[in-house]
PDB file of C-alpha atoms in Angstrom:
ATOM      1  CA  MET A   1      21.959 -26.416 -18.363  1.00  0.00           C
ATOM      2  CA  ASP A   2      25.427 -25.413 -19.627  1.00  0.00           C
ATOM      3  CA  ASN A   3      27.896 -23.210 -17.756  1.00  0.00           C
ATOM      4  CA  LYS A   4      27.356 -20.179 -20.017  1.00  0.00           C
ATOM      5  CA  PHE A   5      23.603 -20.303 -19.357  1.00  0.00           C
ATOM      6  CA  LYS A   6      24.224 -20.635 -15.602  1.00  0.00           C
ATOM      7  CA  LYS A   7      26.605 -17.657 -15.619  1.00  0.00           C
ATOM      8  CA  ARG A   8      24.028 -15.517 -17.397  1.00  0.00           C
ATOM      9  CA  LEU A   9      21.348 -16.514 -14.904  1.00  0.00           C
ATOM     10  CA  ASN A  10      23.716 -15.693 -12.046  1.00  0.00           C
ATOM     11  CA  TYR A  11      24.352 -12.271 -13.596  1.00  0.00           C
ATOM     12  CA  ALA A  12      20.606 -11.699 -13.974  1.00  0.00           C
ATOM     13  CA  LEU A  13      20.169 -12.574 -10.297  1.00  0.00           C
ATOM     14  CA  ILE A  14      22.960 -10.168  -9.313  1.00  0.00           C
ATOM     15  CA  LEU A  15      21.290  -7.376 -11.321  1.00  0.00           C
ATOM     16  CA  SER A  16      18.023  -8.146  -9.561  1.00  0.00           C
ATOM     17  CA  MET A  17      19.679  -7.956  -6.132  1.00  0.00           C
ATOM     18  CA  ILE A  18      21.355  -4.652  -7.065  1.00  0.00           C
ATOM     19  CA  THR A  19      17.921  -3.320  -8.048  1.00  0.00           C
ATOM     20  CA  ILE A  20      16.441  -4.363  -4.705  1.00  0.00           C
ATOM     21  CA  GLY A  21      19.328  -2.903  -2.717  1.00  0.00           C
ATOM     22  CA  TYR A  22      19.407   0.363  -4.643  1.00  0.00           C
ATOM     23  CA  ASN A  23      15.639   0.894  -4.432  1.00  0.00           C
ATOM     24  CA  THR A  24      15.713   0.240  -0.683  1.00  0.00           C
ATOM     25  CA  LEU A  25      18.440   2.834  -0.157  1.00  0.00           C
ATOM     26  CA  GLU A  26      16.839   5.285  -2.576  1.00  0.00           C
ATOM     27  CA  GLY A  27      13.467   4.888  -0.874  1.00  0.00           C
ATOM     28  CA  ALA A  28      14.894   5.578   2.580  1.00  0.00           C
ATOM     29  CA  ILE A  29      16.843   8.676   1.485  1.00  0.00           C
ATOM     30  CA  SER A  30      14.048  10.043  -0.705  1.00  0.00           C
ATOM     31  CA  THR A  31      11.312   9.747   1.917  1.00  0.00           C
ATOM     32  CA  PHE A  32      13.595  11.296   4.553  1.00  0.00           C
ATOM     33  CA  PHE A  33      14.452  14.356   2.463  1.00  0.00           C
ATOM     34  CA  GLY A  34      10.964  14.478   0.971  1.00  0.00           C
ATOM     35  CA  ALA A  35       9.473  14.791   4.455  1.00  0.00           C
ATOM     36  CA  SER A  36      12.118  17.168   5.843  1.00  0.00           C
ATOM     37  CA  ASP A  37      12.088  19.468   2.772  1.00  0.00           C
ATOM     38  CA  GLU A  38       8.305  19.173   2.354  1.00  0.00           C
ATOM     39  CA  THR A  39       8.562  18.092  -1.278  1.00  0.00           C
ATOM     40  CA  LEU A  40       5.698  15.757  -2.182  1.00  0.00           C
ATOM     41  CA  ALA A  41       7.230  14.623  -5.486  1.00  0.00           C
ATOM     42  CA  LEU A  42      10.408  13.380  -3.788  1.00  0.00           C
ATOM     43  CA  PHE A  43       8.454  11.743  -0.956  1.00  0.00           C
ATOM     44  CA  GLY A  44       6.197   9.944  -3.451  1.00  0.00           C
ATOM     45  CA  PHE A  45       9.231   8.929  -5.504  1.00  0.00           C
ATOM     46  CA  GLY A  46      10.723   7.356  -2.393  1.00  0.00           C
ATOM     47  CA  LEU A  47       7.552   5.442  -1.583  1.00  0.00           C
ATOM     48  CA  ASP A  48       7.453   4.154  -5.162  1.00  0.00           C
ATOM     49  CA  SER A  49      11.033   2.919  -4.719  1.00  0.00           C
ATOM     50  CA  PHE A  50       9.952   0.898  -1.682  1.00  0.00           C
ATOM     51  CA  VAL A  51       7.097  -0.641  -3.667  1.00  0.00           C
ATOM     52  CA  GLU A  52       9.512  -1.547  -6.462  1.00  0.00           C
ATOM     53  CA  VAL A  53      11.467  -3.548  -3.882  1.00  0.00           C
ATOM     54  CA  LEU A  54       8.436  -5.861  -3.534  1.00  0.00           C
ATOM     55  CA  SER A  55       8.325  -6.338  -7.300  1.00  0.00           C
ATOM     56  CA  GLY A  56      12.086  -6.927  -7.365  1.00  0.00           C
ATOM     57  CA  VAL A  57      11.821  -9.667  -4.745  1.00  0.00           C
ATOM     58  CA  GLY A  58       9.307 -11.483  -6.950  1.00  0.00           C
ATOM     59  CA  ILE A  59      11.637 -11.234  -9.966  1.00  0.00           C
ATOM     60  CA  ALA A  60      14.651 -12.427  -7.933  1.00  0.00           C
ATOM     61  CA  HIS A  61      12.607 -15.401  -6.719  1.00  0.00           C
ATOM     62  CA  MET A  62      11.676 -16.250 -10.313  1.00  0.00           C
ATOM     63  CA  ILE A  63      15.284 -16.116 -11.516  1.00  0.00           C
ATOM     64  CA  TYR A  64      16.327 -18.318  -8.579  1.00  0.00           C
ATOM     65  CA  ARG A  65      13.733 -20.890  -9.685  1.00  0.00           C
ATOM     66  CA  MET A  66      15.107 -20.715 -13.238  1.00  0.00           C
ATOM     67  CA  LYS A  67      18.496 -21.757 -11.893  1.00  0.00           C
ATOM     68  CA  LYS A  68      16.984 -25.020 -10.639  1.00  0.00           C
ATOM     69  CA  ARG A  69      14.448 -26.002 -13.301  1.00  0.00           C
ATOM     70  CA  SER A  70      12.474 -24.796 -16.285  1.00  0.00           C
ATOM     71  CA  VAL A  71       9.814 -22.259 -15.266  1.00  0.00           C
ATOM     72  CA  VAL A  72       6.518 -22.236 -17.193  1.00  0.00           C
ATOM     73  CA  GLU A  73       4.397 -19.888 -15.063  1.00  0.00           C
ATOM     74  CA  ARG A  74       4.521 -17.720 -11.956  1.00  0.00           C
ATOM     75  CA  ASP A  75       4.271 -19.555  -8.631  1.00  0.00           C
ATOM     76  CA  SER A  76       2.122 -18.525  -5.661  1.00  0.00           C
ATOM     77  CA  PHE A  77       4.917 -16.426  -4.105  1.00  0.00           C
ATOM     78  CA  GLU A  78       5.366 -14.377  -7.284  1.00  0.00           C
ATOM     79  CA  VAL A  79       1.609 -13.937  -7.743  1.00  0.00           C
ATOM     80  CA  THR A  80       1.263 -12.755  -4.131  1.00  0.00           C
ATOM     81  CA  ALA A  81       4.168 -10.328  -4.611  1.00  0.00           C
ATOM     82  CA  LEU A  82       2.447  -8.891  -7.684  1.00  0.00           C
ATOM     83  CA  LYS A  83      -0.871  -8.481  -5.860  1.00  0.00           C
ATOM     84  CA  ILE A  84       0.787  -6.713  -2.922  1.00  0.00           C
ATOM     85  CA  THR A  85       2.764  -4.531  -5.330  1.00  0.00           C
ATOM     86  CA  GLY A  86      -0.339  -3.629  -7.321  1.00  0.00           C
ATOM     87  CA  THR A  87      -2.354  -2.757  -4.221  1.00  0.00           C
ATOM     88  CA  ALA A  88       0.473  -0.666  -2.766  1.00  0.00           C
ATOM     89  CA  LEU A  89       0.837   1.243  -6.056  1.00  0.00           C
ATOM     90  CA  TYR A  90      -2.897   1.998  -6.173  1.00  0.00           C
ATOM     91  CA  ILE A  91      -2.766   3.326  -2.612  1.00  0.00           C
ATOM     92  CA  LEU A  92       0.337   5.373  -3.423  1.00  0.00           C
ATOM     93  CA  ALA A  93      -1.290   6.879  -6.514  1.00  0.00           C
ATOM     94  CA  ALA A  94      -4.415   7.863  -4.588  1.00  0.00           C
ATOM     95  CA  GLY A  95      -2.349   9.314  -1.723  1.00  0.00           C
ATOM     96  CA  LEU A  96      -0.227  11.419  -4.075  1.00  0.00           C
ATOM     97  CA  VAL A  97      -3.289  12.855  -5.818  1.00  0.00           C
ATOM     98  CA  VAL A  98      -4.865  13.786  -2.482  1.00  0.00           C
ATOM     99  CA  GLY A  99      -1.551  15.245  -1.303  1.00  0.00           C
ATOM    100  CA  ALA A 100      -1.201  17.322  -4.472  1.00  0.00           C
ATOM    101  CA  VAL A 101      -4.727  18.713  -4.098  1.00  0.00           C
ATOM    102  CA  LEU A 102      -4.085  19.624  -0.465  1.00  0.00           C
ATOM    103  CA  ALA A 103      -0.775  21.255  -1.398  1.00  0.00           C
ATOM    104  CA  VAL A 104      -2.529  23.483  -3.926  1.00  0.00           C
ATOM    105  CA  VAL A 105      -5.418  24.300  -1.576  1.00  0.00           C
ATOM    106  CA  ASN A 106      -3.075  25.130   1.296  1.00  0.00           C
ATOM    107  CA  ARG A 107      -0.576  26.848  -1.035  1.00  0.00           C
ATOM    108  CA  SER A 108       2.275  24.841   0.455  1.00  0.00           C
ATOM    109  CA  GLU A 109       5.621  24.729  -1.318  1.00  0.00           C
ATOM    110  CA  PRO A 110       8.893  22.836  -0.662  1.00  0.00           C
ATOM    111  CA  GLU A 111      11.673  24.472   1.335  1.00  0.00           C
ATOM    112  CA  THR A 112      14.130  23.234  -1.292  1.00  0.00           C
ATOM    113  CA  THR A 113      14.232  20.592  -4.031  1.00  0.00           C
ATOM    114  CA  LEU A 114      18.012  20.253  -4.214  1.00  0.00           C
ATOM    115  CA  ALA A 115      17.914  16.722  -2.763  1.00  0.00           C
ATOM    116  CA  GLY A 116      15.404  15.746  -5.435  1.00  0.00           C
ATOM    117  CA  ILE A 117      17.759  16.931  -8.178  1.00  0.00           C
ATOM    118  CA  ILE A 118      20.698  14.936  -6.809  1.00  0.00           C
ATOM    119  CA  ILE A 119      18.649  11.774  -6.195  1.00  0.00           C
ATOM    120  CA  ALA A 120      17.016  11.990  -9.637  1.00  0.00           C
ATOM    121  CA  VAL A 121      20.372  12.286 -11.427  1.00  0.00           C
ATOM    122  CA  LEU A 122      21.815   9.316  -9.519  1.00  0.00           C
ATOM    123  CA  SER A 123      18.672   7.299 -10.227  1.00  0.00           C
ATOM    124  CA  ILE A 124      18.781   8.084 -13.956  1.00  0.00           C
ATOM    125  CA  LEU A 125      22.387   6.872 -14.198  1.00  0.00           C
ATOM    126  CA  THR A 126      21.723   3.733 -12.124  1.00  0.00           C
ATOM    127  CA  MET A 127      18.477   2.779 -13.863  1.00  0.00           C
ATOM    128  CA  TYR A 128      20.012   3.272 -17.304  1.00  0.00           C
ATOM    129  CA  PHE A 129      22.836   0.872 -16.414  1.00  0.00           C
ATOM    130  CA  LEU A 130      20.420  -1.711 -14.969  1.00  0.00           C
ATOM    131  CA  TYR A 131      18.035  -1.419 -17.919  1.00  0.00           C
ATOM    132  CA  ARG A 132      20.822  -1.877 -20.471  1.00  0.00           C
ATOM    133  CA  GLU A 133      22.340  -4.891 -18.689  1.00  0.00           C
ATOM    134  CA  LYS A 134      18.969  -6.581 -18.042  1.00  0.00           C
ATOM    135  CA  ILE A 135      18.012  -6.226 -21.712  1.00  0.00           C
ATOM    136  CA  LYS A 136      21.349  -7.750 -22.759  1.00  0.00           C
ATOM    137  CA  VAL A 137      21.145 -10.763 -20.459  1.00  0.00           C
ATOM    138  CA  GLY A 138      17.414 -11.214 -21.081  1.00  0.00           C
ATOM    139  CA  LYS A 139      17.957 -11.443 -24.844  1.00  0.00           C
ATOM    140  CA  LYS A 140      20.897 -13.814 -24.434  1.00  0.00           C
ATOM    141  CA  LEU A 141      18.771 -16.075 -22.222  1.00  0.00           C
ATOM    142  CA  ASP A 142      15.714 -15.577 -24.459  1.00  0.00           C
ATOM    143  CA  SER A 143      13.830 -14.792 -21.230  1.00  0.00           C
ATOM    144  CA  GLN A 144      10.670 -12.681 -21.534  1.00  0.00           C
ATOM    145  CA  PRO A 145      10.369 -12.185 -17.718  1.00  0.00           C
ATOM    146  CA  ILE A 146      13.890 -10.707 -17.505  1.00  0.00           C
ATOM    147  CA  ILE A 147      13.261  -8.480 -20.532  1.00  0.00           C
ATOM    148  CA  SER A 148       9.981  -7.353 -18.960  1.00  0.00           C
ATOM    149  CA  ASP A 149      11.816  -6.603 -15.716  1.00  0.00           C
ATOM    150  CA  ALA A 150      14.194  -4.442 -17.743  1.00  0.00           C
ATOM    151  CA  LYS A 151      11.198  -2.520 -19.117  1.00  0.00           C
ATOM    152  CA  CYS A 152       9.996  -2.047 -15.542  1.00  0.00           C
ATOM    153  CA  THR A 153      13.400  -0.559 -14.737  1.00  0.00           C
ATOM    154  CA  LYS A 154      12.925   1.722 -17.754  1.00  0.00           C
ATOM    155  CA  THR A 155       9.703   2.988 -16.155  1.00  0.00           C
ATOM    156  CA  CYS A 156      11.718   3.923 -13.038  1.00  0.00           C
ATOM    157  CA  PHE A 157      14.042   5.755 -15.436  1.00  0.00           C
ATOM    158  CA  TYR A 158      11.096   7.868 -16.654  1.00  0.00           C
ATOM    159  CA  LEU A 159       9.954   8.537 -13.094  1.00  0.00           C
ATOM    160  CA  SER A 160      13.409   9.896 -12.322  1.00  0.00           C
ATOM    161  CA  PHE A 161      13.069  12.391 -15.184  1.00  0.00           C
ATOM    162  CA  ILE A 162       9.724  13.563 -13.807  1.00  0.00           C
ATOM    163  CA  LEU A 163      11.330  14.128 -10.411  1.00  0.00           C
ATOM    164  CA  LEU A 164      14.341  15.868 -11.978  1.00  0.00           C
ATOM    165  CA  THR A 165      12.167  18.192 -14.080  1.00  0.00           C
ATOM    166  CA  SER A 166       9.871  19.265 -11.239  1.00  0.00           C
ATOM    167  CA  SER A 167      12.795  19.649  -8.821  1.00  0.00           C
ATOM    168  CA  LEU A 168      14.851  21.739 -11.258  1.00  0.00           C
ATOM    169  CA  LEU A 169      11.953  24.003 -12.181  1.00  0.00           C
ATOM    170  CA  TYR A 170      11.245  24.772  -8.552  1.00  0.00           C
ATOM    171  CA  GLU A 171      14.849  25.079  -7.402  1.00  0.00           C
ATOM    172  CA  LEU A 172      15.808  27.448 -10.233  1.00  0.00           C
ATOM    173  CA  TRP A 173      12.654  29.522 -10.683  1.00  0.00           C
ATOM    174  CA  GLU A 174      10.356  28.582  -7.781  1.00  0.00           C
ATOM    175  CA  ILE A 175       7.448  27.953 -10.141  1.00  0.00           C
ATOM    176  CA  PRO A 176       4.297  27.583  -7.988  1.00  0.00           C
ATOM    177  CA  TYR A 177       2.794  24.104  -7.601  1.00  0.00           C
ATOM    178  CA  VAL A 178       5.336  22.448  -9.913  1.00  0.00           C
ATOM    179  CA  ASP A 179       6.161  20.041  -7.070  1.00  0.00           C
ATOM    180  CA  ALA A 180       2.483  19.088  -6.860  1.00  0.00           C
ATOM    181  CA  LEU A 181       2.410  18.551 -10.632  1.00  0.00           C
ATOM    182  CA  GLY A 182       5.488  16.331 -10.346  1.00  0.00           C
ATOM    183  CA  SER A 183       3.736  14.206  -7.730  1.00  0.00           C
ATOM    184  CA  ILE A 184       0.711  13.868 -10.058  1.00  0.00           C
ATOM    185  CA  GLY A 185       3.050  12.557 -12.773  1.00  0.00           C
ATOM    186  CA  ILE A 186       4.474   9.994 -10.370  1.00  0.00           C
ATOM    187  CA  ALA A 187       0.924   9.058  -9.303  1.00  0.00           C
ATOM    188  CA  TRP A 188      -0.031   8.384 -12.943  1.00  0.00           C
ATOM    189  CA  TYR A 189       2.886   6.005 -13.408  1.00  0.00           C
ATOM    190  CA  ALA A 190       2.125   4.324 -10.066  1.00  0.00           C
ATOM    191  CA  TRP A 191      -1.484   3.732 -11.122  1.00  0.00           C
ATOM    192  CA  LYS A 192      -0.355   2.338 -14.490  1.00  0.00           C
ATOM    193  CA  GLU A 193       2.157  -0.004 -12.822  1.00  0.00           C
ATOM    194  CA  GLY A 194      -0.436  -1.119 -10.282  1.00  0.00           C
ATOM    195  CA  LYS A 195      -2.894  -2.041 -13.025  1.00  0.00           C
ATOM    196  CA  GLU A 196      -0.218  -4.024 -14.866  1.00  0.00           C
ATOM    197  CA  ALA A 197       0.846  -5.834 -11.688  1.00  0.00           C
ATOM    198  CA  TRP A 198      -2.726  -7.015 -11.033  1.00  0.00           C
ATOM    199  CA  GLU A 199      -3.143  -8.107 -14.655  1.00  0.00           C
ATOM    200  CA  ASN A 200       0.064 -10.141 -14.518  1.00  0.00           C
ATOM    201  CA  ALA A 201      -1.000 -11.704 -11.220  1.00  0.00           C
ATOM    202  CA  ARG A 202      -4.322 -12.700 -12.777  1.00  0.00           C
ATOM    203  CA  THR A 203      -2.847 -14.360 -15.884  1.00  0.00           C
ATOM    204  CA  LYS A 204       0.228 -15.928 -14.165  1.00  0.00           C
ATOM    205  CA  SER A 205       1.846 -15.925 -17.595  1.00  0.00           C
ATOM    206  CA  LEU A 206       5.590 -15.390 -17.937  1.00  0.00           C
ATOM    207  CA  SER A 207       5.146 -13.567 -21.238  1.00  0.00           C
ATOM    208  CA  CYS A 208       3.356 -10.260 -21.274  1.00  0.00           C
ATOM    209  CA  SER A 209       2.716  -7.288 -23.490  1.00  0.00           C
ATOM    210  CA  SER A 210       2.975  -4.685 -20.734  1.00  0.00           C
ATOM    211  CA  ASP A 211       6.084  -2.687 -19.965  1.00  0.00           C
ATOM    212  CA  CYS A 212       6.346  -3.882 -16.407  1.00  0.00           C
ATOM    213  CA  CYS A 213       5.953  -7.429 -15.227  1.00  0.00           C
TER     214      CYS A 213
END
């Protein structure tokens, strides 16, 4: 393993650690303001960020193994991380759907969605940077797992736009139930990611056709 390859792996590991750290912070802030402002979309977005931390730990572990030897398939730690991630995403999706239904039935609306707007904008900028850098280093290393992780980051990018749209619509025009609709959008992505996580855990393959590995 030459020095250039090692440096690229180190950079990939740093990007993975930044992802874990950012999602942890984003999850804590989003769930706090989501609960205090009674905005389900922001609260669900925060919970999804926490789940993405589990996925990020599995990716970081894989890159660390790459630094030591050639990796041909996922190990038991990575498979377990995927299974936990998938299960958590299924639960999150179901919880958000139930929450959205209850919000409509009870006619509950957020006090404000300003925090959601700010968090969404910061997330869009951060996820775009991480996606771009992960794609670059993944292609240079010819690493499908790192490229797939970049696509997973791209999914978080889309989730941020859902949060931004629902938060803006409510904050500017107070459109009824738009927060509930935003949470449904997040639930759909969570369900999709959960399904992909379980499929990747089942196959153990490092290459995959899904957008999030």
